CSV table of N, CA, C and O and ligand atoms in Angstrom, one decimal:
chain,number,residue,atom,x,y,z
A,1,MET,N,6.4,-37.0,38.4
A,1,MET,CA,6.7,-35.5,38.5
A,1,MET,C,5.9,-34.8,37.4
A,1,MET,O,6.0,-35.1,36.2
A,2,PRO,N,5.2,-33.7,37.8
A,2,PRO,CA,4.4,-33.0,36.7
A,2,PRO,C,5.3,-32.2,35.8
A,2,PRO,O,6.4,-31.8,36.2
A,3,SER,N,4.8,-31.9,34.6
A,3,SER,CA,5.6,-31.2,33.7
A,3,SER,C,5.7,-29.7,34.2
A,3,SER,O,4.9,-29.2,34.9
A,4,SER,N,6.8,-29.1,33.7
A,4,SER,CA,7.0,-27.7,34.2
A,4,SER,C,5.9,-26.8,33.9
A,4,SER,O,5.3,-26.9,32.8
A,5,PRO,N,5.4,-26.0,34.8
A,5,PRO,CA,4.3,-25.0,34.5
A,5,PRO,C,4.7,-23.9,33.6
A,5,PRO,O,3.9,-23.3,33.0
A,6,ASN,N,6.0,-23.7,33.4
A,6,ASN,CA,6.5,-22.7,32.5
A,6,ASN,C,7.4,-23.4,31.5
A,6,ASN,O,8.6,-23.4,31.6
A,7,PRO,N,6.8,-23.9,30.4
A,7,PRO,CA,7.6,-24.5,29.4
A,7,PRO,C,8.6,-23.5,28.8
A,7,PRO,O,8.3,-22.3,28.7
A,8,CYS,N,9.7,-24.1,28.3
A,8,CYS,CA,10.8,-23.3,27.9
A,8,CYS,C,10.5,-22.8,26.4
A,8,CYS,O,10.2,-23.6,25.5
A,9,TYR,N,10.5,-21.5,26.3
A,9,TYR,CA,10.4,-20.9,24.9
A,9,TYR,C,11.5,-19.8,24.8
A,9,TYR,O,12.1,-19.3,25.8
A,10,LEU,N,11.8,-19.5,23.6
A,10,LEU,CA,12.9,-18.6,23.3
A,10,LEU,C,12.4,-17.2,23.2
A,10,LEU,O,11.2,-17.0,22.9
A,11,PRO,N,13.2,-16.2,23.4
A,11,PRO,CA,12.7,-14.8,23.2
A,11,PRO,C,12.1,-14.5,21.8
A,11,PRO,O,11.1,-13.8,21.7
A,12,GLN,N,12.7,-15.2,20.8
A,12,GLN,CA,12.2,-15.0,19.5
A,12,GLN,C,10.8,-15.6,19.2
A,12,GLN,O,10.1,-15.3,18.3
A,13,CYS,N,10.4,-16.5,20.2
A,13,CYS,CA,9.1,-17.2,20.0
A,13,CYS,C,8.0,-16.2,19.9
A,13,CYS,O,7.0,-16.5,19.2
A,14,SER,N,8.1,-15.1,20.6
A,14,SER,CA,6.9,-14.2,20.6
A,14,SER,C,6.8,-13.5,19.3
A,14,SER,O,5.8,-12.9,19.0
A,15,THR,N,7.7,-13.7,18.4
A,15,THR,CA,7.6,-13.1,17.0
A,15,THR,C,7.4,-14.2,16.0
A,15,THR,O,7.6,-14.0,14.8
A,16,CYS,N,7.0,-15.4,16.5
A,16,CYS,CA,6.9,-16.5,15.6
A,16,CYS,C,5.4,-16.8,15.3
A,16,CYS,O,4.5,-16.5,16.1
A,17,GLU,N,5.2,-17.2,14.0
A,17,GLU,CA,3.8,-17.4,13.6
A,17,GLU,C,3.1,-18.5,14.4
A,17,GLU,O,1.9,-18.4,14.6
A,18,PHE,N,3.8,-19.5,14.9
A,18,PHE,CA,3.2,-20.5,15.6
A,18,PHE,C,3.0,-20.2,17.1
A,18,PHE,O,2.4,-21.0,17.8
A,19,TYR,N,3.5,-19.1,17.6
A,19,TYR,CA,3.3,-18.7,19.0
A,19,TYR,C,2.0,-18.0,19.1
A,19,TYR,O,1.7,-17.0,18.4
A,20,THR,N,1.2,-18.5,20.0
A,20,THR,CA,-0.2,-18.0,20.1
A,20,THR,C,-0.4,-16.9,21.2
A,20,THR,O,-1.5,-16.2,21.2
A,21,HIS,N,0.5,-16.7,22.1
A,21,HIS,CA,0.4,-15.8,23.2
A,21,HIS,C,-0.8,-16.2,24.1
A,21,HIS,O,-1.3,-15.4,24.9
A,22,ASN,N,-1.2,-17.5,24.0
A,22,ASN,CA,-2.2,-18.0,24.8
A,22,ASN,C,-1.5,-18.7,26.0
A,22,ASN,O,-0.7,-19.6,25.7
A,23,PRO,N,-1.8,-18.4,27.2
A,23,PRO,CA,-1.1,-19.0,28.4
A,23,PRO,C,-1.3,-20.5,28.5
A,23,PRO,O,-0.5,-21.2,29.0
A,24,HIS,N,-2.4,-21.0,27.9
A,24,HIS,CA,-2.6,-22.5,27.9
A,24,HIS,C,-2.0,-23.2,26.8
A,24,HIS,O,-1.7,-24.4,26.8
A,25,LEU,N,-1.8,-22.5,25.7
A,25,LEU,CA,-1.1,-23.1,24.5
A,25,LEU,C,-0.3,-22.1,23.8
A,25,LEU,O,-0.7,-21.3,23.0
A,26,ARG,N,1.0,-22.0,24.3
A,26,ARG,CA,1.8,-20.9,23.8
A,26,ARG,C,2.2,-21.1,22.4
A,26,ARG,O,2.2,-20.2,21.6
A,27,CYS,N,2.5,-22.4,22.0
A,27,CYS,CA,3.0,-22.6,20.7
A,27,CYS,C,2.2,-23.8,20.1
A,27,CYS,O,2.1,-24.9,20.8
A,28,THR,N,1.7,-23.7,18.9
A,28,THR,CA,0.9,-24.8,18.3
A,28,THR,C,1.8,-25.9,17.9
A,28,THR,O,1.3,-27.0,17.8
A,29,LEU,N,3.1,-25.7,17.6
A,29,LEU,CA,4.0,-26.7,17.2
A,29,LEU,C,4.7,-27.4,18.4
A,29,LEU,O,5.0,-28.5,18.3
A,30,HIS,N,4.9,-26.6,19.4
A,30,HIS,CA,5.6,-27.1,20.6
A,30,HIS,C,4.8,-26.7,21.8
A,30,HIS,O,5.3,-25.9,22.6
A,31,PRO,N,3.7,-27.4,22.1
A,31,PRO,CA,2.8,-27.1,23.2
A,31,PRO,C,3.5,-27.3,24.5
A,31,PRO,O,3.1,-26.7,25.5
A,32,LEU,N,4.5,-28.1,24.6
A,32,LEU,CA,5.2,-28.4,25.9
A,32,LEU,C,6.5,-27.7,26.0
A,32,LEU,O,7.2,-27.9,26.9
A,33,GLY,N,6.7,-26.8,25.1
A,33,GLY,CA,8.0,-26.0,25.2
A,33,GLY,C,9.1,-26.6,24.3
A,33,GLY,O,8.9,-27.7,23.8
A,34,LEU,N,10.2,-25.9,24.2
A,34,LEU,CA,11.3,-26.3,23.4
A,34,LEU,C,12.3,-27.1,24.3
A,34,LEU,O,12.4,-26.9,25.5
A,35,GLU,N,13.0,-28.1,23.7
A,35,GLU,CA,14.0,-28.9,24.4
A,35,GLU,C,15.4,-28.4,24.1
A,35,GLU,O,16.3,-28.8,24.7
A,36,SER,N,15.5,-27.5,23.2
A,36,SER,CA,16.9,-27.0,22.9
A,36,SER,C,16.8,-25.5,22.8
A,36,SER,O,15.8,-24.8,23.0
A,37,GLU,N,18.0,-24.9,22.6
A,37,GLU,CA,18.1,-23.4,22.6
A,37,GLU,C,17.7,-22.8,21.2
A,37,GLU,O,17.7,-21.6,21.1
A,38,GLU,N,17.3,-23.6,20.3
A,38,GLU,CA,16.9,-23.1,19.0
A,38,GLU,C,15.6,-23.8,18.6
A,38,GLU,O,15.4,-25.0,19.0
A,39,CYS,N,14.9,-23.2,17.7
A,39,CYS,CA,13.6,-23.8,17.2
A,39,CYS,C,13.7,-23.9,15.7
A,39,CYS,O,13.8,-22.8,15.0
A,40,LEU,N,13.7,-25.1,15.1
A,40,LEU,CA,13.8,-25.2,13.7
A,40,LEU,C,12.5,-24.8,13.0
A,40,LEU,O,12.5,-24.6,11.8
A,41,ASP,N,11.5,-24.7,13.7
A,41,ASP,CA,10.2,-24.4,13.1
A,41,ASP,C,9.9,-22.9,13.2
A,41,ASP,O,8.8,-22.5,12.8
A,42,PHE,N,10.8,-22.1,13.6
A,42,PHE,CA,10.5,-20.7,13.8
A,42,PHE,C,10.2,-20.1,12.5
A,42,PHE,O,10.9,-20.2,11.5
A,43,VAL,N,9.1,-19.4,12.4
A,43,VAL,CA,8.6,-18.6,11.3
A,43,VAL,C,8.3,-17.2,11.7
A,43,VAL,O,7.3,-17.0,12.5
A,44,ALA,N,9.1,-16.3,11.3
A,44,ALA,CA,8.9,-14.9,11.7
A,44,ALA,C,7.5,-14.4,11.3
A,44,ALA,O,7.2,-14.6,10.1
A,45,ILE,N,6.8,-13.7,12.1
A,45,ILE,CA,5.6,-13.1,11.7
A,45,ILE,C,5.9,-11.9,10.9
A,45,ILE,O,6.7,-11.0,11.2
A,46,PHE,N,5.3,-11.8,9.7
A,46,PHE,CA,5.4,-10.6,8.9
A,46,PHE,C,4.6,-9.5,9.6
A,46,PHE,O,3.5,-9.7,10.0
A,47,PRO,N,5.2,-8.3,9.8
A,47,PRO,CA,4.5,-7.3,10.5
A,47,PRO,C,3.2,-7.0,9.8
A,47,PRO,O,3.1,-6.7,8.6
A,48,LEU,N,2.1,-7.2,10.5
A,48,LEU,CA,0.8,-7.0,10.0
A,48,LEU,C,0.3,-5.6,10.0
A,48,LEU,O,0.6,-4.9,11.0
A,49,PRO,N,-0.3,-5.1,8.9
A,49,PRO,CA,-0.8,-3.7,8.9
A,49,PRO,C,-2.0,-3.6,9.9
A,49,PRO,O,-2.6,-4.7,10.2
A,50,GLU,N,-2.4,-2.4,10.2
A,50,GLU,CA,-3.6,-2.3,11.1
A,50,GLU,C,-4.8,-2.8,10.4
A,50,GLU,O,-4.9,-2.8,9.1
A,51,PRO,N,-5.8,-3.4,11.1
A,51,PRO,CA,-7.0,-4.0,10.5
A,51,PRO,C,-7.7,-3.0,9.6
A,51,PRO,O,-8.1,-3.4,8.5
A,52,GLU,N,-7.7,-1.7,9.9
A,52,GLU,CA,-8.4,-0.8,9.1
A,52,GLU,C,-7.8,-0.7,7.7
A,52,GLU,O,-8.4,-0.5,6.7
A,53,GLU,N,-6.4,-0.9,7.7
A,53,GLU,CA,-5.8,-0.7,6.4
A,53,GLU,C,-6.0,-2.0,5.5
A,53,GLU,O,-5.9,-1.9,4.3
A,54,GLN,N,-6.3,-3.1,6.2
A,54,GLN,CA,-6.6,-4.3,5.4
A,54,GLN,C,-8.0,-4.3,4.8
A,54,GLN,O,-8.2,-4.9,3.8
A,55,TRP,N,-8.9,-3.6,5.5
A,55,TRP,CA,-10.2,-3.6,5.0
A,55,TRP,C,-10.4,-2.9,3.7
A,55,TRP,O,-9.9,-1.8,3.5
A,56,GLN,N,-11.0,-3.5,2.8
A,56,GLN,CA,-11.3,-3.0,1.4
A,56,GLN,C,-12.7,-3.0,1.2
A,56,GLN,O,-13.4,-4.0,1.1
A,57,PRO,N,-13.3,-1.8,1.0
A,57,PRO,CA,-14.7,-1.8,0.6
A,57,PRO,C,-14.9,-2.4,-0.8
A,57,PRO,O,-14.0,-2.4,-1.6
A,58,GLU,N,-16.1,-2.8,-1.0
A,58,GLU,CA,-16.4,-3.4,-2.3
A,58,GLU,C,-16.1,-2.5,-3.5
A,58,GLU,O,-16.5,-1.3,-3.4
A,59,GLY,N,-15.5,-2.9,-4.5
A,59,GLY,CA,-15.2,-2.1,-5.6
A,59,GLY,C,-14.0,-1.2,-5.4
A,59,GLY,O,-13.8,-0.2,-6.1
A,60,ALA,N,-13.2,-1.5,-4.4
A,60,ALA,CA,-12.0,-0.7,-4.2
A,60,ALA,C,-10.8,-1.6,-4.1
A,60,ALA,O,-10.9,-2.8,-3.9
A,61,ALA,N,-9.6,-1.0,-4.3
A,61,ALA,CA,-8.4,-1.8,-4.3
A,61,ALA,C,-7.3,-0.9,-3.9
A,61,ALA,O,-7.4,0.3,-4.0
A,62,TYR,N,-6.2,-1.6,-3.5
A,62,TYR,CA,-5.0,-0.8,-3.2
A,62,TYR,C,-4.1,-0.7,-4.3
A,62,TYR,O,-3.8,-1.6,-5.0
A,63,TYR,N,-3.7,0.5,-4.6
A,63,TYR,CA,-2.6,0.7,-5.6
A,63,TYR,C,-1.5,1.6,-5.0
A,63,TYR,O,-1.8,2.7,-4.5
A,64,ASN,N,-0.3,1.0,-4.9
A,64,ASN,CA,0.8,1.7,-4.3
A,64,ASN,C,0.5,2.2,-2.9
A,64,ASN,O,0.8,3.3,-2.5
A,65,GLY,N,-0.2,1.3,-2.2
A,65,GLY,CA,-0.5,1.6,-0.8
A,65,GLY,C,-1.7,2.5,-0.6
A,65,GLY,O,-2.0,2.9,0.5
A,66,GLU,N,-2.3,3.0,-1.7
A,66,GLU,CA,-3.4,3.9,-1.5
A,66,GLU,C,-4.7,3.3,-1.9
A,66,GLU,O,-4.8,2.6,-2.9
A,67,LEU,N,-5.7,3.5,-1.1
A,67,LEU,CA,-7.0,2.9,-1.4
A,67,LEU,C,-7.6,3.7,-2.6
A,67,LEU,O,-7.8,4.9,-2.5
A,68,VAL,N,-8.0,2.9,-3.6
A,68,VAL,CA,-8.5,3.6,-4.8
A,68,VAL,C,-9.9,3.0,-5.0
A,68,VAL,O,-10.1,1.8,-5.1
A,69,LEU,N,-10.9,3.8,-5.1
A,69,LEU,CA,-12.3,3.4,-5.4
A,69,LEU,C,-12.5,3.2,-6.9
A,69,LEU,O,-12.3,4.1,-7.6
A,70,GLN,N,-12.9,2.0,-7.2
A,70,GLN,CA,-13.0,1.7,-8.7
A,70,GLN,C,-14.0,2.6,-9.4
A,70,GLN,O,-13.8,3.0,-10.5
A,71,PRO,N,-15.2,2.8,-8.7
A,71,PRO,CA,-16.2,3.6,-9.5
A,71,PRO,C,-15.7,4.9,-9.9
A,71,PRO,O,-16.0,5.4,-11.0
A,72,ARG,N,-14.9,5.6,-9.0
A,72,ARG,CA,-14.4,6.9,-9.3
A,72,ARG,C,-13.5,6.8,-10.5
A,72,ARG,O,-13.5,7.6,-11.4
A,73,GLN,N,-12.7,5.7,-10.6
A,73,GLN,CA,-11.7,5.6,-11.7
A,73,GLN,C,-12.5,5.3,-13.0
A,73,GLN,O,-12.2,5.8,-14.0
A,74,GLN,N,-13.6,4.6,-12.8
A,74,GLN,CA,-14.4,4.3,-14.0
A,74,GLN,C,-15.0,5.6,-14.5
A,74,GLN,O,-15.0,5.8,-15.7
A,75,ALA,N,-15.5,6.4,-13.6
A,75,ALA,CA,-16.1,7.7,-14.1
A,75,ALA,C,-15.0,8.5,-14.8
A,75,ALA,O,-15.4,9.2,-15.8
A,76,LEU,N,-13.8,8.5,-14.3
A,76,LEU,CA,-12.8,9.2,-15.0
A,76,LEU,C,-12.5,8.7,-16.4
A,76,LEU,O,-12.4,9.5,-17.3
A,77,THR,N,-12.6,7.4,-16.5
A,77,THR,CA,-12.4,6.8,-17.9
A,77,THR,C,-13.5,7.2,-18.8
A,77,THR,O,-13.3,7.6,-19.9
A,78,GLU,N,-14.7,7.2,-18.2
A,78,GLU,CA,-15.9,7.6,-19.1
A,78,GLU,C,-15.7,9.1,-19.5
A,78,GLU,O,-16.1,9.5,-20.6
A,79,GLN,N,-15.2,9.9,-18.6
A,79,GLN,CA,-15.0,11.3,-18.9
A,79,GLN,C,-14.0,11.4,-20.1
A,79,GLN,O,-14.2,12.3,-21.0
A,80,LEU,N,-13.0,10.6,-20.0
A,80,LEU,CA,-12.0,10.7,-21.1
A,80,LEU,C,-12.6,10.2,-22.4
A,80,LEU,O,-12.3,10.7,-23.5
A,81,ASP,N,-13.5,9.2,-22.3
A,81,ASP,CA,-14.2,8.7,-23.5
A,81,ASP,C,-15.0,9.9,-24.1
A,81,ASP,O,-15.1,10.0,-25.3
A,82,LEU,N,-15.6,10.6,-23.2
A,82,LEU,CA,-16.5,11.7,-23.6
A,82,LEU,C,-15.7,12.7,-24.4
A,82,LEU,O,-16.1,13.3,-25.5
A,83,LEU,N,-14.4,13.0,-24.0
A,83,LEU,CA,-13.6,13.9,-24.7
A,83,LEU,C,-13.3,13.5,-26.1
A,83,LEU,O,-13.1,14.3,-27.0
A,84,ASP,N,-13.3,12.1,-26.3
A,84,ASP,CA,-13.0,11.6,-27.6
A,84,ASP,C,-14.2,11.6,-28.6
A,84,ASP,O,-14.1,11.7,-29.8
A,85,THR,N,-15.4,11.5,-28.0
A,85,THR,CA,-16.6,11.2,-28.8
A,85,THR,C,-17.6,12.3,-28.8
A,85,THR,O,-18.4,12.4,-29.7
A,86,HIS,N,-17.6,13.2,-27.8
A,86,HIS,CA,-18.7,14.2,-27.7
A,86,HIS,C,-18.6,15.2,-28.7
A,86,HIS,O,-17.5,15.7,-29.0
A,87,PRO,N,-19.7,15.6,-29.4
A,87,PRO,CA,-19.7,16.6,-30.4
A,87,PRO,C,-19.1,17.9,-30.0
A,87,PRO,O,-18.6,18.7,-30.8
A,88,LEU,N,-19.3,18.2,-28.7
A,88,LEU,CA,-18.7,19.4,-28.2
A,88,LEU,C,-17.2,19.5,-28.5
A,88,LEU,O,-16.6,20.6,-28.7
A,89,PHE,N,-16.6,18.3,-28.5
A,89,PHE,CA,-15.1,18.3,-28.7
A,89,PHE,C,-14.8,17.8,-30.1
A,89,PHE,O,-13.7,18.2,-30.7
A,90,THR,N,-15.6,17.0,-30.7
A,90,THR,CA,-15.3,16.5,-32.0
A,90,THR,C,-16.0,17.2,-33.1
A,90,THR,O,-15.5,17.2,-34.3
A,91,GLY,N,-17.1,17.9,-32.8
A,91,GLY,CA,-17.8,18.7,-33.8
A,91,GLY,C,-18.7,17.8,-34.7
A,91,GLY,O,-19.2,18.3,-35.7
A,92,ARG,N,-18.8,16.5,-34.3
A,92,ARG,CA,-19.7,15.7,-35.2
A,92,ARG,C,-20.4,14.7,-34.3
A,92,ARG,O,-20.0,14.4,-33.1
A,93,CYS,N,-21.5,14.1,-34.9
A,93,CYS,CA,-22.3,13.1,-34.1
A,93,CYS,C,-21.5,11.8,-33.9
A,93,CYS,O,-20.9,11.3,-34.8
A,94,PRO,N,-21.5,11.3,-32.7
A,94,PRO,CA,-20.7,10.1,-32.4
A,94,PRO,C,-21.4,8.9,-33.0
A,94,PRO,O,-20.8,7.8,-33.1
A,95,ASN,N,-22.7,9.0,-33.4
A,95,ASN,CA,-23.4,7.9,-34.0
A,95,ASN,C,-23.3,7.8,-35.5
A,95,ASN,O,-22.9,6.8,-36.0
A,96,CYS,N,-23.6,8.9,-36.2
A,96,CYS,CA,-23.6,8.9,-37.6
A,96,CYS,C,-22.4,9.8,-38.2
A,96,CYS,O,-22.2,9.8,-39.4
A,97,GLU,N,-21.7,10.5,-37.3
A,97,GLU,CA,-20.6,11.3,-37.7
A,97,GLU,C,-20.9,12.5,-38.6
A,97,GLU,O,-20.1,13.1,-39.2
A,98,MET,N,-22.2,12.8,-38.6
A,98,MET,CA,-22.6,14.1,-39.3
A,98,MET,C,-22.1,15.3,-38.4
A,98,MET,O,-22.2,15.2,-37.2
A,99,PRO,N,-21.6,16.3,-39.1
A,99,PRO,CA,-21.1,17.4,-38.3
A,99,PRO,C,-22.3,18.1,-37.6
A,99,PRO,O,-23.4,18.2,-38.1
A,100,ILE,N,-22.0,18.4,-36.4
A,100,ILE,CA,-23.0,19.2,-35.6
A,100,ILE,C,-22.4,20.5,-35.2
A,100,ILE,O,-21.3,20.6,-34.6
A,101,ASP,N,-23.0,21.6,-35.7
A,101,ASP,CA,-22.5,22.9,-35.5
A,101,ASP,C,-22.8,23.3,-34.0
A,101,ASP,O,-23.9,23.1,-33.5
A,102,SER,N,-21.9,24.0,-33.4
A,102,SER,CA,-22.2,24.5,-32.1
A,102,SER,C,-22.9,25.9,-32.3
A,102,SER,O,-22.7,26.6,-33.3
A,103,THR,N,-23.7,26.2,-31.4
A,103,THR,CA,-24.5,27.4,-31.5
A,103,THR,C,-23.8,28.5,-30.6
A,103,THR,O,-22.9,28.2,-29.9
A,104,HIS,N,-24.3,29.7,-30.7
A,104,HIS,CA,-23.8,30.7,-29.8
A,104,HIS,C,-25.0,31.3,-29.0
A,104,HIS,O,-25.9,31.9,-29.6
A,105,PRO,N,-25.0,31.2,-27.7
A,105,PRO,CA,-24.0,30.4,-26.9
A,105,PRO,C,-24.0,28.9,-27.2
A,105,PRO,O,-25.0,28.4,-27.7
A,106,VAL,N,-23.0,28.3,-26.8
A,106,VAL,CA,-22.9,26.8,-27.0
A,106,VAL,C,-24.0,26.1,-26.4
A,106,VAL,O,-24.3,26.3,-25.2
A,107,GLN,N,-24.7,25.2,-27.1
A,107,GLN,CA,-25.8,24.5,-26.6
A,107,GLN,C,-25.4,23.5,-25.5
A,107,GLN,O,-24.3,23.0,-25.5
A,108,VAL,N,-26.4,23.2,-24.6
A,108,VAL,CA,-26.2,22.2,-23.6
A,108,VAL,C,-26.4,20.8,-24.2
A,108,VAL,O,-25.6,19.9,-23.9
A,109,HIS,N,-27.4,20.7,-25.0
A,109,HIS,CA,-27.6,19.4,-25.6
A,109,HIS,C,-27.3,19.4,-27.1
A,109,HIS,O,-27.6,20.2,-27.8
A,110,TRP,N,-26.5,18.3,-27.4
A,110,TRP,CA,-26.0,18.2,-28.8
A,110,TRP,C,-26.8,17.1,-29.5
A,110,TRP,O,-26.2,16.1,-29.9
A,111,ASP,N,-28.1,17.3,-29.7
A,111,ASP,CA,-28.8,16.3,-30.3
A,111,ASP,C,-28.6,16.3,-31.9
A,111,ASP,O,-28.5,17.4,-32.5
A,112,CYS,N,-28.5,15.1,-32.4
A,112,CYS,CA,-28.2,15.1,-33.9
A,112,CYS,C,-29.5,15.1,-34.6
A,112,CYS,O,-30.4,14.2,-34.4
A,113,LEU,N,-29.7,16.0,-35.6
A,113,LEU,CA,-30.9,16.1,-36.4
A,113,LEU,C,-30.9,15.1,-37.5
A,113,LEU,O,-31.9,14.8,-38.0
A,114,ASN,N,-29.7,14.5,-37.8
A,114,ASN,CA,-29.6,13.6,-38.9
A,114,ASN,C,-30.1,12.2,-38.5
A,114,ASN,O,-30.9,11.6,-39.1
A,115,CYS,N,-29.5,11.6,-37.4
A,115,CYS,CA,-29.9,10.3,-37.0
A,115,CYS,C,-30.7,10.2,-35.8
A,115,CYS,O,-31.2,9.1,-35.4
A,116,GLY,N,-30.9,11.3,-35.1
A,116,GLY,CA,-31.8,11.3,-33.9
A,116,GLY,C,-31.0,11.0,-32.6
A,116,GLY,O,-31.6,10.7,-31.6
A,117,TRP,N,-29.7,10.9,-32.8
A,117,TRP,CA,-28.8,10.7,-31.6
A,117,TRP,C,-29.1,11.8,-30.6
A,117,TRP,O,-29.2,13.0,-30.9
A,118,ILE,N,-29.3,11.4,-29.3
A,118,ILE,CA,-29.6,12.4,-28.3
A,118,ILE,C,-28.4,12.4,-27.3
A,118,ILE,O,-28.0,11.3,-26.8
A,119,ASP,N,-28.0,13.6,-27.0
A,119,ASP,CA,-26.9,13.7,-26.0
A,119,ASP,C,-27.5,13.5,-24.6
A,119,ASP,O,-28.2,14.4,-24.2
A,120,ASP,N,-27.1,12.4,-24.0
A,120,ASP,CA,-27.6,12.2,-22.7
A,120,ASP,C,-26.5,12.3,-21.6
A,120,ASP,O,-26.7,11.8,-20.5
A,121,SER,N,-25.5,12.9,-22.0
A,121,SER,CA,-24.3,13.0,-21.0
A,121,SER,C,-24.5,14.2,-20.1
A,121,SER,O,-23.8,14.3,-19.1
A,122,VAL,N,-25.5,15.0,-20.3
A,122,VAL,CA,-25.7,16.1,-19.4
A,122,VAL,C,-26.9,15.9,-18.5
A,122,VAL,O,-27.9,15.4,-19.0
B,201,ZN,ZN1,-26.2,11.5,-35.9
């Protein structure tokens, strides 16, 4: 007698990790169907996010479910560093710490006449 063309599976099988939804191989653990009303191997599929949400471009990561591009974050950090070191904000050379006076109007380049430090942030 040939085996049943419709092997027995449970309603929950369609939400199980081992269930393939393939008509030729429904379940990788129980290819011939279940013999009882329950399956001890049942593993619920964790709801998968959409493929686009899983995709992460290089240099990016998820933080609190939001895609954050690292380069932008890095730029922000550099800007904060600038606030700490740039003579426009500190009034002195970040290299030799000689005071650099601002001109009127305020100069675009804050090159240091003492050590030769050149403001290349602009
Ligand atoms: Zn200097």
